[in-house]
Amino acid sequence: MSDNVWVSVRGVDKVFVRGSESIHVLERLSLEVRQGEFLALMGPSGSGKTTLLNLIGGLDRPTSGEIEVGGERLDGMSERRLAAWRARQVGLVFQLYHLMTALTAERNVELPLLLSPLNRLERRQHVATALALVGLKDRARHYPSQLSGGEQQRVGIARAIVTDPVLLLCDEPTGDLDRKSGDEILGLLQALNREHGKTIVMVTHDPHASARAGRTLYLNKGRLSAEMPE
Amino acid sequence: MTHPILQAAAVTWISLRTIPQRRGSSGAAVFGIAGVVAVLVGTLSIAQGFRQAMTAAVAPENVVVLRGGVDSEMLSILGPEEVRVVEDTAGLARDARGALASAELYVVIDLPKRSSGTDANVPLRGVGPAAYGVRPEVQITAGRRFEPGRSEIIAGRGAAAEFAGLDLGSRVKVGRNEWTVVGIFSAGGGLAESEIWTDAVVLQDAYERDQSYQAVYARLDSAGQFDAFKDALTSDPRLNVRVVRQADYYAEQAEAVDRLVTVLGTLVAALMGMGALFGALNTMYTSVSARRREIATLRALGFGGGPVVASVLLESLVLALAGGAIGAGLACGLLDGYRASTLNWQSFSQVAFAFAVTPQLLLEGVAYAAGIGLIGGAFPAIRAARLPVAVALRDL
Ligand SMILES: Nc1ncnc2c1ncn2[C@@H]1O[C@H](COP(=O)(O)OP(=O)(O)OP(=O)(O)O)[C@@H](O)[C@H]1O
Ligand SMILES: [Mg+2]
């Protein structure tokens, strides 16, 4: 493994079993993402993009094959260790933001820090920094319902970066936004990649979005390719 | 890692804050539990009140002498010689008139209840001159004491409140006898308040009991002399008697009703508790499924199963405690002190008592609610913790 490869997926199979039926979603799939890269993942609906992202993010385990992120093997890690690993090593951004409706923006952003050894003051400083980075310093006390979709996604991104992970995994981060807000979010991700060195894997359906990434891969019938499938 | 309690607190805070979004099912659980607790506390307060009425104001130095081998005054009979021997036994307290021993007899009469107009049993007790000395708690609150030798009665205030025709000055016809109510008395909340008293000799005449009595109520010099007094009587070859402390005697009498009410109340509360338990279970399953996305998100961020379990349990506990507090408040506000009467099964006569909602009962009620909440929250909590993150995140 070369030094600057951060994510390494090697010969991964993922089979979902539902009753008597089994769906082979990923087949002997391999992928390497270098540190500091901005990778877009495209592919038809149901091709397994989210599945792959979940495997890289330690939210799910491969049926077979190896996954290594930042030098740590995720396959075979216990549930408890995986959770601790997620808290430290990865920032997740969801299509529907997944904010806690009962918490203000700053409390939402603070959540991952509750799993860190930081004290209250340090947590507050990290939260302020993250919110400033996404341009929401003055909306800290707002509840998600008081924010637009684009703003909610910024809170989501602030929450993902507040622990300062190397890797950001974004599943259709602009999928629920209009073009303008979507562009702003993409600009933000691009800045995080370029200026803060974040390694980003972003799933998207939108060619406009993938154009912002440094590299685009297509997932189809369980396999990855650099070419857009027919 | 930050303290797990802080994590649990954060997750619990999120769940509590979202209760208003689930107010329907949460409210149902709260009121279900409130109902159960109200019923539990209510019925137990009946038993409590009955016990209090039966044992209230009984002095520790008071004893009851019955015929040997009988449990209740109703079945007891004592002849005049036996009574005299009892009165002459050492250890009795005395006043100017002599030993504080009141030979008494006891009949049950029918009177209409004020509330329903239907007849119910009231004890009519014939007492000796020493009765007031034996039971100093008996105080005339209206009118005067009955005159020995006359068909006069005084009514305990519980009986007077419960039954029609026991007002001061009114006449009560029972069989071929007619009695005049000349006084109303209190007895420190004790059982005597449910009785009507008259002169024992007059009652013997009226009921053709010759000179027989049923019990001697007596007061000892001190409670410590009970054993000696009892030994003296039971070893006397002229007598065949049973000597019990009055408090023990009343407790025996109360036991049947006490046990029945307690068992019944507990049973009803247990059955209703099952209902409330399923209500709580359902509410918490609803809550967990409503919060499925949030729980999955927290797990995705790295929160462990512990804080999630704690949050579900705590939410359930909070709802249950709210229900418990409401139920206990209802029982306290609506029932405490509420006067009622019930049959004393030993004497087949009515005992007036007040529902007694004690702090102890309230605590029991709230503890019961907490139990329902914790058990009702346990399975949903486990389900929440087992939620597969990747699956829960996708089905939105
Ligand atoms: N937990 C699961 N159990 C059974 N089948 C699953 C599960 N998760 C995913 N699948 C199936 O695996 C396939 C890939 O799903 P996935 O969500 O990864 O696709 P996707 O490329 O992200 O699609 P979309 O673009 O619509 O988000 C689908 O057929 C899906 O139904
Ligand atoms: Mg997807």
XYZ file of C-alpha atoms and ligand atoms in Angstrom:
658
model
C 0.000 0.000 0.000
C 1.548 3.245 -1.068
C 1.964 5.872 1.596
C -0.757 8.280 0.670
C -3.545 5.779 0.069
C -6.083 6.465 2.809
C -8.944 4.182 1.809
C -8.254 0.756 0.440
C -11.041 -1.635 -0.540
C -9.734 -5.018 -1.647
C -11.813 -7.701 -3.314
C -14.961 -6.872 -1.433
C -18.194 -8.774 -1.887
C -21.434 -7.626 -0.365
C -24.432 -9.926 -0.454
C -27.756 -9.024 1.121
C -29.949 -11.943 2.057
C -33.629 -11.278 2.231
C -35.564 -14.456 2.941
C -34.658 -17.004 0.304
C -33.415 -14.308 -2.035
C -29.880 -13.027 -1.984
C -28.726 -9.869 -3.738
C -25.122 -9.686 -4.768
C -24.572 -5.937 -4.658
C -20.770 -5.654 -4.772
C -18.603 -8.251 -6.514
C -14.892 -8.521 -5.834
C -14.764 -4.772 -5.789
C -11.502 -2.937 -5.214
C -10.903 0.758 -4.753
C -8.147 3.007 -3.525
C -8.625 6.596 -2.463
C -5.541 8.690 -1.840
C -5.316 11.076 1.047
C -6.502 14.516 -0.025
C -8.487 13.166 -2.964
C -12.039 14.251 -3.851
C -13.736 11.253 -5.416
C -17.213 11.188 -6.887
C -19.138 7.909 -7.069
C -21.871 7.667 -9.648
C -24.084 4.903 -10.894
C -27.677 3.928 -11.379
C -30.061 3.696 -8.486
C -29.663 0.446 -6.647
C -26.145 -0.135 -7.953
C -24.710 -0.177 -4.465
C -23.233 3.298 -4.018
C -24.636 3.754 -0.528
C -23.659 0.205 0.305
C -20.054 0.902 -0.653
C -20.000 4.165 1.269
C -21.391 2.401 4.362
C -18.623 -0.180 4.144
C -15.924 2.500 3.922
C -17.568 4.375 6.784
C -17.696 1.329 9.048
C -21.497 1.355 9.182
C -21.722 -2.109 7.647
C -19.376 -5.033 7.065
C -18.403 -6.712 3.828
C -19.494 -10.269 3.164
C -15.894 -10.946 2.191
C -12.805 -8.940 1.304
C -10.775 -6.364 3.153
C -11.331 -2.732 3.957
C -8.590 -0.569 5.340
C -8.977 3.068 6.211
C -6.144 5.203 7.555
C -4.145 2.063 8.185
C -6.859 0.316 10.224
C -8.649 -2.811 9.093
C -12.412 -2.328 9.454
C -13.581 -5.798 8.470
C -13.449 -7.912 11.578
C -13.504 -4.953 13.961
C -15.995 -5.415 16.790
C -19.204 -3.383 16.766
C -18.010 -1.383 19.746
C -14.604 -0.604 18.246
C -16.200 0.319 14.932
C -18.418 2.852 16.690
C -15.428 4.390 18.447
C -13.540 4.403 15.170
C -16.395 6.218 13.394
C -16.515 8.826 16.119
C -12.839 9.681 15.575
C -12.003 8.926 11.992
C -14.863 9.710 9.681
C -17.341 12.507 9.002
C -20.680 11.479 7.555
C -22.884 13.772 5.483
C -26.354 12.547 4.559
C -28.743 13.461 1.786
C -31.471 14.332 4.321
C -29.023 15.941 6.788
C -30.228 13.761 9.685
C -30.085 16.543 12.234
C -31.701 16.221 15.670
C -34.812 18.359 15.416
C -34.829 18.976 19.161
C -31.351 20.467 19.196
C -30.029 23.814 18.002
C -27.431 23.941 15.253
C -24.568 24.236 17.732
C -25.860 21.346 19.839
C -26.143 19.213 16.714
C -22.586 20.054 15.767
C -21.419 19.333 19.307
C -22.829 15.774 19.324
C -19.736 13.953 17.974
C -17.572 15.837 20.463
C -19.507 14.257 23.331
C -17.645 11.115 22.322
C -14.271 12.840 22.559
C -12.220 13.673 25.642
C -12.696 17.411 25.118
C -14.070 19.497 27.956
C -16.955 21.907 27.626
C -14.916 24.944 26.733
C -12.900 23.046 24.139
C -16.065 21.621 22.679
C -17.535 25.070 22.387
C -14.450 26.337 20.597
C -14.467 23.440 18.127
C -18.168 23.969 17.456
C -17.629 27.674 16.812
C -14.787 26.936 14.423
C -16.802 24.356 12.488
C -19.834 26.612 12.236
C -17.665 29.501 11.089
C -16.100 27.258 8.442
C -19.493 26.465 6.935
C -20.568 30.105 7.216
C -23.245 29.640 9.879
C -21.671 31.441 12.822
C -24.741 33.593 13.330
C -27.236 30.713 13.132
C -25.767 28.701 16.008
C -28.854 29.007 18.188
C -31.336 28.153 15.456
C -33.224 24.895 15.345
C -33.152 22.853 12.137
C -36.772 23.789 11.425
C -35.687 27.437 11.349
C -33.047 26.780 8.693
C -33.273 26.285 4.923
C -32.273 22.967 3.374
C -28.909 24.358 2.306
C -28.284 25.712 5.794
C -29.277 22.429 7.363
C -26.796 20.640 5.134
C -24.121 23.123 6.236
C -24.909 22.156 9.836
C -24.596 18.539 8.729
C -21.176 19.276 7.232
C -20.095 21.202 10.335
C -21.057 18.172 12.410
C -19.014 15.946 10.080
C -15.861 18.073 10.328
C -16.041 19.112 13.977
C -13.858 16.200 15.098
C -11.424 17.057 12.291
C -11.443 13.639 10.588
C -9.304 12.984 7.516
C -12.171 11.376 5.632
C -15.580 12.783 4.718
C -18.212 10.467 3.270
C -21.107 12.268 1.613
C -24.130 10.377 0.312
C -25.892 12.599 -2.216
C -25.233 15.736 -0.152
C -26.999 17.941 -2.706
C -29.686 15.422 -3.646
C -32.384 17.287 -1.803
C -31.283 20.834 -2.617
C -32.012 23.263 -5.416
C -29.230 24.080 -7.856
C -28.061 27.227 -6.078
C -27.865 25.763 -2.570
C -26.396 22.615 -4.065
C -23.651 24.625 -5.709
C -22.868 26.338 -2.437
C -22.559 22.994 -0.693
C -20.322 21.674 -3.456
C -18.174 24.797 -3.189
C -17.892 24.195 0.514
C -16.843 20.576 0.034
C -14.341 21.648 -2.577
C -12.874 24.203 -0.171
C -12.675 21.600 2.580
C -10.837 19.356 0.170
C -8.444 21.965 -1.174
C -7.831 24.197 1.786
C -8.192 21.751 4.642
C -6.924 18.627 2.960
C -10.054 16.583 3.596
C -10.293 13.326 1.716
C -13.816 13.181 0.328
C -15.858 10.387 -1.180
C -19.136 11.737 -2.504
C -21.981 9.747 -3.971
C -24.037 11.708 -6.483
C -26.451 11.339 -9.362
C -25.656 14.790 -10.634
C -22.921 15.210 -13.319
C -22.772 18.832 -12.275
C -21.724 17.712 -8.821
C -19.251 15.088 -9.971
C -17.601 17.758 -12.111
C -16.423 19.392 -8.883
C -14.604 16.250 -7.828
C -11.083 15.380 -8.830
C -12.032 11.919 -10.052
C -15.266 10.153 -10.841
C -15.926 6.420 -10.702
C -19.018 4.613 -11.900
C -20.539 1.730 -10.081
C -22.554 -0.692 -12.145
C -23.520 -4.331 -11.684
C -21.315 -4.661 -8.657
C -18.175 -3.296 -10.272
C -16.382 0.031 -10.492
C -15.081 1.605 -13.642
C -13.733 4.961 -14.714
C -16.038 4.931 -17.716
C -19.643 5.901 -17.638
C -21.656 2.730 -18.343
C -23.968 2.632 -21.344
C -14.202 9.459 25.645
C -16.526 11.791 27.488
C -18.316 10.331 30.449
C -21.005 7.819 29.363
C -23.463 9.572 31.658
C -23.021 12.766 29.677
C -23.667 10.822 26.471
C -26.746 9.208 27.978
C -27.922 12.589 29.212
C -27.512 14.111 25.755
C -29.422 11.301 24.071
C -32.109 11.348 26.757
C -32.462 15.086 26.403
C -33.046 14.626 22.670
C -35.694 11.999 23.311
C -37.459 13.991 26.032
C -37.461 17.098 23.879
C -39.253 15.206 21.130
C -42.017 13.869 23.377
C -44.368 16.659 22.227
C -44.084 15.175 18.739
C -45.412 11.923 20.211
C -47.844 13.425 22.642
C -50.689 11.117 21.653
C -49.064 7.857 22.603
C -47.070 9.417 25.444
C -50.218 10.935 26.921
C -52.044 7.622 26.687
C -49.274 5.918 28.639
C -49.188 8.662 31.261
C -52.917 8.501 31.870
C -53.000 4.720 31.806
C -50.403 4.630 34.538
C -52.129 7.449 36.417
C -55.313 5.369 36.476
C -53.529 2.301 37.755
C -51.785 4.216 40.496
C -54.995 5.973 41.525
C -56.783 2.630 41.818
C -53.893 1.003 43.653
C -53.494 3.842 46.127
C -57.268 4.167 46.422
C -57.927 0.556 47.330
C -54.943 0.284 49.610
C -56.111 3.453 51.335
C -59.373 1.644 52.085
C -57.479 -1.139 53.811
C -55.317 1.426 55.549
C -58.297 3.470 56.688
C -60.139 0.397 57.860
C -57.127 -0.747 59.815
C -56.789 2.698 61.339
C -60.474 2.815 62.275
C -60.265 -0.589 63.865
C -57.129 0.049 65.850
C -57.296 3.777 66.447
C -57.385 5.078 69.967
C -56.910 1.708 71.601
C -54.842 2.121 74.744
C -52.102 -0.495 75.233
C -53.303 -1.246 78.756
C -56.786 -2.216 77.577
C -57.798 -5.855 77.539
C -60.827 -7.833 76.443
C -61.999 -10.927 78.276
C -64.037 -13.378 76.216
C -65.280 -16.889 76.714
C -62.483 -19.415 76.243
C -61.890 -20.544 72.682
C -63.974 -17.932 70.871
C -62.670 -15.434 68.402
C -65.322 -12.812 68.599
C -67.577 -11.107 71.057
C -70.515 -12.233 68.948
C -69.984 -15.853 69.950
C -68.914 -15.213 73.499
C -70.942 -15.544 76.665
C -69.977 -14.743 80.264
C -72.141 -15.300 83.313
C -72.460 -12.797 86.170
C -70.201 -14.846 88.481
C -67.479 -14.967 85.884
C -67.751 -11.222 85.387
C -67.441 -10.697 89.122
C -64.274 -12.820 89.290
C -62.763 -10.807 86.449
C -63.620 -7.543 88.160
C -61.916 -8.731 91.341
C -58.679 -9.771 89.688
C -55.534 -7.899 90.660
C -53.885 -5.580 88.153
C -56.931 -3.591 87.077
C -56.817 0.173 87.134
C -59.323 1.715 89.520
C -61.232 4.934 89.916
C -63.503 6.225 92.693
C -66.233 3.775 91.778
C -63.969 0.737 91.646
C -62.179 -1.409 89.107
C -62.122 -0.192 85.510
C -63.892 -3.198 84.043
C -66.994 -2.869 81.933
C -69.085 -6.001 81.387
C -70.711 -5.607 78.037
C -73.088 -7.268 75.691
C -73.679 -6.719 72.140
C -76.565 -7.004 69.716
C -76.829 -6.064 66.095
C -79.750 -3.968 64.961
C -80.966 -2.901 61.532
C -81.147 0.757 60.660
C -81.633 2.474 57.297
C -78.513 4.041 55.830
C -78.726 7.727 55.124
C -77.210 7.342 51.687
C -79.340 4.565 50.230
C -82.239 4.137 52.655
C -81.561 0.421 52.771
C -81.158 -1.303 56.097
C -77.742 -2.259 57.359
C -76.378 -3.639 60.598
C -75.285 -1.447 63.475
C -73.868 -2.760 66.696
C -75.795 -1.788 69.806
C -73.522 -2.243 72.785
C -74.644 -2.435 76.367
C -71.898 -1.130 78.629
C -71.248 -0.978 82.332
C -70.646 2.180 84.382
C -66.887 1.753 84.002
C -67.055 1.943 80.188
C -66.043 5.616 80.111
C -63.135 4.939 82.419
C -61.967 2.016 80.315
C -62.220 4.115 77.157
C -61.317 7.668 78.189
C -61.214 8.638 74.509
C -64.988 8.466 74.433
C -66.253 12.030 74.634
C -69.829 13.253 74.429
C -69.847 15.800 71.606
C -73.579 16.603 71.773
C -76.265 15.893 74.361
C -75.366 13.817 77.402
C -74.612 10.296 78.570
C -77.486 7.812 78.839
C -79.062 7.389 82.276
C -78.625 3.908 83.720
C -81.878 1.996 83.761
C -83.534 3.983 80.996
C -84.098 3.225 77.326
C -81.612 5.800 76.232
C -78.811 5.437 73.745
C -75.831 7.440 72.650
C -74.533 7.099 69.106
C -70.960 7.135 67.907
C -70.470 9.959 65.443
C -69.581 7.540 62.638
C -72.829 5.648 63.165
C -74.782 8.889 63.510
C -73.422 10.134 60.203
C -74.013 6.844 58.469
C -77.499 5.937 59.608
C -80.784 7.769 59.488
C -82.645 8.348 62.719
C -79.645 8.672 64.992
C -79.911 12.429 65.348
C -79.905 13.815 68.810
C -83.378 13.545 70.343
C -84.810 11.174 67.796
C -86.427 7.897 68.696
C -85.313 4.571 67.339
C -87.729 1.648 67.242
C -86.149 -1.764 67.192
C -88.524 -4.677 67.547
C -90.710 -3.934 70.522
C -88.203 -1.574 72.059
C -88.015 2.123 71.592
C -84.829 4.053 72.314
C -84.162 7.770 72.607
C -80.935 9.209 71.280
C -79.669 11.414 74.084
C -76.071 11.926 73.005
C -73.501 11.702 70.263
C -69.966 10.688 71.088
C -66.566 10.613 69.519
C -63.932 8.016 70.320
C -60.707 9.379 68.908
C -61.556 7.947 65.491
C -61.760 4.462 66.964
C -64.101 1.616 66.256
C -66.530 2.691 69.005
C -67.568 5.596 66.773
C -69.387 3.071 64.607
C -71.394 1.780 67.558
C -74.435 2.725 69.574
C -74.170 2.453 73.352
C -76.682 1.929 76.075
C -76.821 0.603 79.623
C -75.920 -3.084 79.699
C -78.663 -3.900 82.191
C -81.331 -2.265 80.037
C -80.081 -4.138 76.997
C -80.113 -7.442 78.905
C -83.769 -6.818 79.724
C -84.708 -5.768 76.241
C -83.144 -8.803 74.664
C -83.990 -11.249 77.453
C -80.397 -12.065 78.145
C -80.996 -12.539 81.875
C -77.777 -11.475 83.496
C -75.342 -12.725 80.917
C -72.715 -10.676 79.179
C -70.468 -11.288 76.242
C -67.221 -9.594 77.127
C -65.474 -7.597 79.760
C -63.555 -4.567 78.554
C -61.032 -3.616 81.182
C -58.085 -1.335 81.717
C -54.950 -2.536 83.471
C -52.782 -0.447 85.732
C -50.110 -0.733 83.105
C -49.607 -2.592 79.849
C -46.808 -4.587 81.478
C -49.267 -6.353 83.736
C -51.015 -8.064 80.899
C -49.258 -11.399 81.270
C -49.868 -11.607 84.995
C -53.509 -10.615 84.568
C -53.995 -13.118 81.790
C -52.310 -15.901 83.786
C -54.419 -15.150 86.808
C -57.634 -15.461 84.813
C -56.749 -18.410 82.642
C -55.427 -20.451 85.567
C -58.494 -19.767 87.692
C -60.485 -23.040 87.820
C -63.779 -21.122 88.114
C -63.256 -19.520 84.728
C -63.031 -20.534 81.135
C -61.940 -17.330 79.441
C -59.721 -15.927 76.780
C -57.794 -12.741 77.565
C -56.485 -10.585 74.730
C -55.151 -7.090 74.433
C -57.872 -4.919 72.979
C -55.552 -3.741 70.188
C -54.811 -7.350 69.227
C -58.474 -8.208 69.387
C -59.355 -5.364 67.022
C -56.512 -6.236 64.711
C -57.846 -9.812 64.573
C -61.272 -8.455 63.762
C -59.862 -6.192 61.071
C -57.774 -8.867 59.512
C -60.384 -10.490 57.299
C -61.536 -7.260 55.705
C -58.042 -5.848 55.685
C -56.691 -8.872 53.904
C -59.589 -9.045 51.495
C -59.301 -5.399 50.504
C -55.540 -5.568 50.234
C -55.607 -8.728 48.152
C -58.412 -7.407 45.980
C -56.780 -4.023 45.569
C -53.439 -5.560 44.749
C -55.063 -7.937 42.307
C -56.989 -5.195 40.533
C -53.904 -3.005 40.462
C -51.851 -5.906 39.149
C -54.347 -6.569 36.361
C -54.607 -2.908 35.487
C -50.844 -2.729 35.817
C -50.552 -5.372 33.111
C -52.700 -3.199 30.905
C -50.641 -0.139 31.674
C -47.485 -2.149 31.126
C -48.586 -3.043 27.636
C -49.563 0.571 27.137
C -46.116 1.706 28.188
C -44.516 -0.997 26.066
C -46.518 0.124 23.084
C -45.740 3.767 23.708
C -42.054 3.110 23.937
C -42.027 0.915 20.847
C -43.811 3.754 19.083
C -41.286 6.189 20.450
C -38.358 4.054 19.369
C -39.732 3.636 15.885
C -40.516 7.346 15.640
C -36.967 8.067 16.743
C -35.508 5.330 14.575
C -33.783 7.765 12.268
C -32.359 9.840 15.101
C -31.159 6.788 16.960
C -29.542 5.403 13.813
C -27.890 8.756 13.161
C -26.485 8.859 16.684
C -25.175 5.337 16.295
C -23.632 6.314 12.953
C -21.886 9.232 14.674
C -20.395 6.701 17.069
C -22.731 6.704 20.065
C -22.817 3.319 21.756
C -25.802 1.166 22.626
C -25.627 2.116 26.305
C -26.707 5.737 25.993
C -29.506 4.698 23.631
C -30.811 2.081 26.071
C -30.545 4.568 28.910
C -32.426 7.211 26.965
C -35.331 4.905 26.157
C -35.514 3.672 29.755
C -35.322 7.186 31.122
C -37.983 8.473 28.770
C -40.232 5.618 29.825
C -39.411 6.282 33.465
C -40.186 9.986 33.127
C -43.557 9.246 31.514
C -44.341 6.639 34.167
C -43.368 8.918 37.019
C -45.531 11.670 35.569
C -48.400 9.174 35.439
C -47.613 7.957 38.943
C -47.579 11.490 40.311
C -50.884 12.315 38.637
C -52.442 9.090 39.908
C -51.155 9.611 43.428
C -52.352 13.215 43.328
C -55.799 12.087 42.197
C -56.027 9.511 44.949
C -54.853 12.027 47.501
C -57.107 14.842 46.349
C -60.243 12.830 45.702
C -60.114 10.051 48.253
C -58.092 10.996 51.280
C -60.412 11.406 54.233
C -63.416 10.333 52.192
C -65.719 8.666 54.697
C -67.222 5.331 53.958
C -68.294 2.290 55.822
C -68.021 -1.376 55.324
C -69.070 -4.557 56.938
C -66.914 -5.835 59.739
C -67.105 -9.499 58.905
C -66.532 -10.707 62.393
C -69.427 -8.791 63.879
C -71.483 -8.451 60.718
C -71.930 -4.800 61.433
C -70.900 -1.630 59.703
C -67.622 0.056 60.482
C -67.317 3.673 59.521
C -63.863 4.600 58.302
C -62.080 7.175 56.237
C -59.870 6.414 53.232
C -56.388 6.953 54.515
C -53.954 7.931 51.775
C -50.655 7.826 53.626
C -47.265 9.014 52.319
C -46.224 5.380 52.412
C -49.065 4.432 50.050
C -48.249 7.318 47.718
C -44.668 6.143 47.617
C -45.799 2.602 46.881
C -47.981 3.909 44.066
C -45.190 5.923 42.503
C -42.768 3.021 42.894
C -45.273 0.779 41.145
C -45.505 3.304 38.314
C -41.723 3.428 38.059
C -41.663 -0.371 37.847
C -44.203 -0.322 35.039
C -42.167 2.327 33.254
C -38.888 0.479 33.527
C -40.296 -2.876 32.459
C -42.327 -1.231 29.697
C -39.216 0.535 28.476
C -36.848 -2.415 28.667
C -37.779 -4.320 25.527
C -38.103 -1.216 23.343
C -34.742 -0.054 24.689
C -33.146 -3.321 23.662
C -34.763 -3.059 20.262
C -33.428 0.477 19.905
C -29.913 -0.608 20.783
C -30.061 -3.502 18.321
C -31.257 -1.344 15.452
C -28.914 -2.126 12.541
C -27.524 1.290 11.704
C -27.126 0.935 7.957
C -30.650 -0.456 7.576
C -32.258 2.133 9.816
C -30.560 4.977 7.999
C -31.950 3.957 4.638
C -35.634 3.329 5.332
C -36.882 6.841 5.785
N -30.037 -3.995 4.292
C -30.381 -4.412 3.073
N -31.079 -5.530 2.940
C -31.429 -5.970 1.717
N -31.118 -5.336 0.588
C -30.428 -4.207 0.664
C -30.026 -3.671 1.921
N -29.348 -2.544 1.693
C -29.330 -2.369 0.337
N -29.986 -3.358 -0.256
C -30.114 -3.529 -1.705
O -28.859 -3.391 -2.292
C -28.936 -2.704 -3.506
C -28.041 -1.483 -3.485
O -28.541 -0.510 -2.590
P -27.858 0.901 -2.399
O -28.681 1.653 -1.473
O -26.454 0.708 -2.057
O -27.984 1.527 -3.836
P -27.658 2.998 -4.293
O -26.717 2.850 -5.418
O -27.235 3.804 -3.136
O -29.059 3.483 -4.821
P -29.664 4.958 -4.814
O -28.981 5.680 -5.903
O -31.094 4.755 -5.101
O -29.397 5.530 -3.479
C -30.389 -2.339 -3.690
O -30.982 -3.309 -4.547
C -30.960 -2.451 -2.306
O -32.325 -2.821 -2.373
Mg -27.955 5.483 -2.126
